[in-house]
Short mmCIF file of C-alpha atoms in Angstrom, two decimals:
data_model
loop_
_atom_site.label_atom_id
_atom_site.label_comp_id
_atom_site.label_asym_id
_atom_site.label_seq_id
_atom_site.Cartn_x
_atom_site.Cartn_y
_atom_site.Cartn_z
CA UNK N 1 146.26 209.43 52.16
CA UNK N 2 145.24 210.93 48.83
CA UNK N 3 144.29 207.67 47.14
CA UNK N 4 146.05 206.16 44.15
CA UNK N 5 143.85 207.93 41.60
CA UNK N 6 145.21 211.32 42.70
CA UNK N 7 148.39 210.65 40.77
CA UNK N 8 147.40 208.38 37.95
CA UNK N 9 146.84 205.13 39.77
CA UNK N 10 148.90 202.74 41.82
CA UNK N 11 152.02 201.13 40.50
CA UNK N 12 151.29 197.94 42.40
CA UNK N 13 147.71 198.16 43.58
CA UNK N 14 147.49 195.75 46.49
CA UNK N 15 146.62 198.23 49.21
CA UNK N 16 150.11 199.74 49.44
CA UNK N 17 151.32 202.09 46.73
CA UNK N 18 154.94 202.93 45.98
CA UNK N 19 155.25 206.31 44.28
CA UNK N 20 158.49 207.57 42.81
CA UNK N 21 159.34 211.24 43.32
CA UNK N 22 161.83 213.78 41.97
CA UNK N 23 162.71 216.89 43.90
CA UNK N 24 163.48 219.10 40.90
CA UNK N 25 164.24 219.17 37.20
CA UNK N 26 167.30 220.90 35.84
CA UNK N 27 166.32 221.67 32.27
CA UNK N 28 163.38 222.65 30.09
CA UNK N 29 164.76 220.75 27.12
CA UNK N 30 162.40 217.97 26.02
CA UNK N 31 160.38 218.57 29.17
CA UNK N 32 157.21 216.82 28.00
CA UNK N 33 159.13 213.83 26.67
CA UNK N 34 161.17 213.59 29.87
CA UNK N 35 158.05 213.51 32.03
CA UNK N 36 156.53 210.94 29.66
CA UNK N 37 159.53 208.70 30.33
CA UNK N 38 159.65 209.30 34.07
CA UNK N 39 155.92 208.78 34.45
CA UNK N 40 156.08 205.50 32.55
CA UNK N 41 158.78 204.37 34.99
CA UNK N 42 156.71 205.26 38.04
CA UNK N 43 157.15 208.99 38.67
CA UNK N 44 154.08 210.26 40.54
CA UNK N 45 155.39 213.26 42.52
CA UNK N 46 157.45 216.12 41.07
CA UNK N 47 159.03 219.16 42.74
CA UNK N 48 160.21 222.41 41.18
CA UNK N 49 163.53 223.44 42.77
CA UNK N 50 166.15 222.06 45.12
CA UNK N 51 167.13 224.91 47.48
CA UNK N 52 168.86 227.03 44.81
CA UNK N 53 167.60 228.85 41.71
CA UNK N 54 166.91 227.05 38.46
CA UNK N 55 165.14 228.03 35.24
CA UNK N 56 161.75 227.23 36.81
CA UNK N 57 161.93 229.43 39.90
CA UNK N 58 163.71 229.66 43.22
CA UNK N 59 164.50 227.22 45.94
CA UNK N 60 164.20 227.88 49.64
CA UNK N 61 167.38 229.97 49.70
CA UNK N 62 165.23 232.83 48.37
CA UNK N 63 161.53 232.84 49.19
CA UNK N 64 160.82 236.06 47.26
CA UNK N 65 161.35 234.88 43.66
CA UNK N 66 158.33 233.69 41.71
CA UNK N 67 157.65 231.02 39.13
CA UNK N 68 159.30 231.79 35.79
CA UNK N 69 157.85 231.29 32.29
CA UNK N 70 159.68 227.97 32.20
CA UNK N 71 158.22 227.16 35.60
CA UNK N 72 154.71 227.79 34.33
CA UNK N 73 155.40 225.30 31.54
CA UNK N 74 156.74 222.78 34.04
CA UNK N 75 153.64 223.00 36.24
CA UNK N 76 151.41 222.65 33.19
CA UNK N 77 153.28 219.51 32.16
CA UNK N 78 153.14 218.08 35.68
CA UNK N 79 149.37 218.38 35.66
CA UNK N 80 149.07 217.16 32.07
CA UNK N 81 150.84 213.97 33.10
CA UNK N 82 148.64 213.64 36.20
CA UNK N 83 151.69 213.88 38.46
CA UNK N 84 151.32 215.27 41.96
CA UNK N 85 152.86 218.74 42.42
CA UNK N 86 155.32 219.00 45.32
CA UNK N 87 155.81 222.57 46.59
CA UNK N 88 157.44 224.19 49.61
CA UNK N 89 160.29 222.46 51.44
CA UNK N 90 163.12 222.68 48.91
CA UNK N 91 161.13 225.14 46.74
CA UNK N 92 160.82 228.78 47.74
CA UNK N 93 157.57 230.29 49.00
CA UNK N 94 156.78 232.69 46.14
CA UNK N 95 157.54 230.05 43.51
CA UNK N 96 155.33 227.59 45.42
CA UNK N 97 152.43 230.01 45.84
CA UNK N 98 152.56 230.92 42.15
CA UNK N 99 152.48 227.23 41.22
CA UNK N 100 149.45 226.62 43.44
CA UNK N 101 147.65 229.69 42.11
CA UNK N 102 148.02 228.64 38.48
CA UNK N 103 147.03 225.04 39.20
CA UNK N 104 143.30 225.65 39.20
CA UNK N 105 142.48 223.63 42.29
CA UNK N 106 144.74 220.65 41.53
CA UNK N 107 146.09 219.01 44.68
CA UNK N 108 149.52 220.19 45.82
CA UNK N 109 151.57 218.65 48.62
CA UNK N 110 154.72 219.37 50.54
CA UNK N 111 156.37 216.01 50.98
CA UNK N 112 159.02 216.88 53.58
CA UNK N 113 159.34 220.09 55.56
CA UNK N 114 158.63 221.60 58.98
CA UNK N 115 156.96 224.76 60.25
CA UNK N 116 158.91 228.01 60.18
CA UNK N 117 156.73 229.44 62.93
CA UNK N 118 158.45 227.05 65.34
CA UNK N 119 161.95 227.25 63.84
CA UNK N 120 162.87 229.69 61.09
CA UNK N 121 165.06 227.36 59.06
CA UNK N 122 164.99 228.02 55.31
CA UNK N 123 163.69 224.47 54.70
CA UNK N 124 160.59 225.15 56.77
CA UNK N 125 157.37 226.58 55.33
CA UNK N 126 155.31 229.56 56.44
CA UNK N 127 151.78 229.35 57.77
CA UNK N 128 150.58 231.07 54.60
CA UNK N 129 152.04 228.36 52.37
CA UNK N 130 150.80 225.58 54.66
CA UNK N 131 147.28 226.97 54.47
CA UNK N 132 147.49 227.28 50.68
CA UNK N 133 148.55 223.62 50.38
CA UNK N 134 145.75 222.49 52.69
CA UNK N 135 143.23 224.52 50.68
CA UNK N 136 144.00 222.33 47.64
CA UNK N 137 143.27 219.19 49.67
CA UNK N 138 146.96 218.36 49.96
CA UNK N 139 149.05 217.21 52.89
CA UNK N 140 152.23 218.40 54.59
CA UNK N 141 154.83 215.80 55.51
CA UNK N 142 157.09 216.61 58.45
CA UNK N 143 160.75 215.66 58.44
CA UNK N 144 162.74 214.11 61.26
CA UNK N 145 165.85 216.16 60.40
CA UNK N 146 167.13 217.66 63.62
CA UNK N 147 168.59 220.83 62.06
CA UNK N 148 165.22 221.85 60.66
CA UNK N 149 163.86 221.87 64.21
CA UNK N 150 166.70 223.62 66.04
CA UNK N 151 169.02 225.41 63.61
CA UNK N 152 168.31 228.86 62.15
CA UNK N 153 170.30 232.06 61.50
CA UNK N 154 170.16 233.04 65.18
CA UNK N 155 170.82 229.68 66.85
CA UNK N 156 173.67 228.93 64.42
CA UNK N 157 175.59 231.83 66.01
CA UNK N 158 175.43 230.17 69.44
CA UNK N 159 175.50 226.52 68.37
CA UNK N 160 178.56 226.94 66.20
CA UNK N 161 179.39 224.27 63.59
CA UNK N 162 177.30 221.57 65.30
CA UNK N 163 173.80 221.99 66.72
CA UNK N 164 172.43 219.86 69.57
CA UNK N 165 170.28 216.95 68.50
CA UNK N 166 166.56 217.66 68.71
CA UNK N 167 164.40 215.46 70.89
CA UNK N 168 161.20 213.77 69.78
CA UNK N 169 159.15 216.32 71.75
CA UNK N 170 160.11 219.05 69.28
CA UNK N 171 158.82 216.95 66.39
CA UNK N 172 155.60 216.27 68.30
CA UNK N 173 155.28 220.05 68.79
CA UNK N 174 155.43 220.39 65.01
CA UNK N 175 152.57 217.94 64.53
CA UNK N 176 150.48 219.70 67.16
CA UNK N 177 151.14 223.04 65.49
CA UNK N 178 150.10 221.73 62.09
CA UNK N 179 146.98 220.16 63.55
CA UNK N 180 145.92 223.51 65.00
CA UNK N 181 146.82 225.39 61.83
CA UNK N 182 145.40 223.23 59.03
CA UNK N 183 143.87 220.16 60.68
CA UNK N 184 145.11 216.64 61.28
CA UNK N 185 143.73 215.51 57.90
CA UNK N 186 146.39 217.63 56.20
CA UNK N 187 149.33 216.27 58.20
CA UNK N 188 151.59 213.43 57.06
CA UNK N 189 154.94 211.76 57.69
CA UNK N 190 157.81 213.01 55.52
CA UNK N 191 160.85 211.76 57.47
CA UNK N 192 163.51 212.35 54.76
CA UNK N 193 165.54 209.35 55.92
CA UNK N 194 168.76 208.93 53.93
CA UNK N 195 170.23 205.62 55.07
CA UNK N 196 173.83 205.03 54.08
CA UNK N 197 174.21 208.18 52.00
CA UNK N 198 174.60 210.56 54.96
CA UNK N 199 177.17 208.38 56.70
CA UNK N 200 179.25 208.20 53.53
CA UNK N 201 178.99 211.90 52.74
CA UNK N 202 179.14 214.12 55.84
CA UNK N 203 178.41 217.72 54.88
CA UNK N 204 180.48 220.82 55.42
CA UNK N 205 178.05 223.72 54.90
CA UNK N 206 180.97 226.09 54.38
CA UNK N 207 181.50 224.33 51.05
CA UNK N 208 177.82 223.80 50.22
CA UNK N 209 175.82 225.91 47.80
CA UNK N 210 172.48 224.33 48.70
CA UNK N 211 172.81 224.28 52.52
CA UNK N 212 174.57 227.31 54.06
CA UNK N 213 175.86 227.08 57.66
CA UNK N 214 172.80 228.79 59.14
CA UNK N 215 170.57 226.00 57.79
CA UNK N 216 172.62 222.84 58.28
CA UNK N 217 175.34 221.91 60.74
CA UNK N 218 178.66 220.29 59.95
CA UNK N 219 179.04 216.53 59.69
CA UNK N 220 176.66 213.63 59.32
CA UNK N 221 173.02 214.68 59.26
CA UNK N 222 171.20 214.03 62.52
CA UNK N 223 167.64 212.81 62.82
CA UNK N 224 165.44 213.57 65.80
CA UNK N 225 166.41 211.49 68.81
CA UNK N 226 164.03 208.57 69.01
CA UNK N 227 163.08 208.64 65.32
CA UNK N 228 166.13 207.50 63.37
CA UNK N 229 164.42 205.13 60.92
CA UNK N 230 161.10 203.41 60.20
CA UNK N 231 161.55 201.03 63.12
CA UNK N 232 161.01 204.07 65.37
CA UNK N 233 157.57 204.96 63.98
CA UNK N 234 155.94 203.48 67.13
CA UNK N 235 157.75 206.16 69.16
CA UNK N 236 156.04 208.84 67.09
CA UNK N 237 152.60 207.23 67.21
CA UNK N 238 152.85 206.71 70.97
CA UNK N 239 153.89 210.31 71.44
CA UNK N 240 150.98 211.56 69.34
CA UNK N 241 148.51 209.38 71.26
CA UNK N 242 149.84 210.79 74.54
CA UNK N 243 149.01 214.24 73.16
CA UNK N 244 145.45 213.29 72.29
CA UNK N 245 145.82 212.25 68.66
CA UNK N 246 143.76 209.31 67.50
#
């Protein structure tokens, strides 16, 4: 969508690029050298936080905490290495907005999230952040994770430990909402598929620091019904066409 030059060129430039991404960094130590190494090995997208606080800012557990001095250094290094900045989603709103503001017009993206206006899950982004990302020329990838479409602090009280599985229509609603808010050109796929890992490691949010019970239900993570893996992409495209997308 952005073109290979937006993040330092393709790794294998034959029409299809594979970009490596990291969701956060845990330490400031040897930051520049670490990004040198990661970039040389294919890193092209870098996030700031993973749900919780770190020395760079706050994850989505707290949307009110801004970018720290270390976070400013991280964003500077991300841009110096021509790596694409990933905000929102796992990273909190204030930290994300600060990172965009200091980036001087550099493209920022949100690789995998959903819209809080439709479901107020902590992993979903506000309209304000979505508009800020779009203003940089970036895109917003939408996940297929069922909890992010149906589970929030209110519904968790009635759903209990396990929320009902979201249908594809709710994901299509998310795409329609984004199209109205920022335009189709700023919308992308960010499914967040985790084959194998989820089945082997069912989550109990009561024991999780990163995903409290009001954000994630108990057990194996559920994807939207009808969009479980890449073989189901035609279901999404057909649904979008039925809603007037082209």
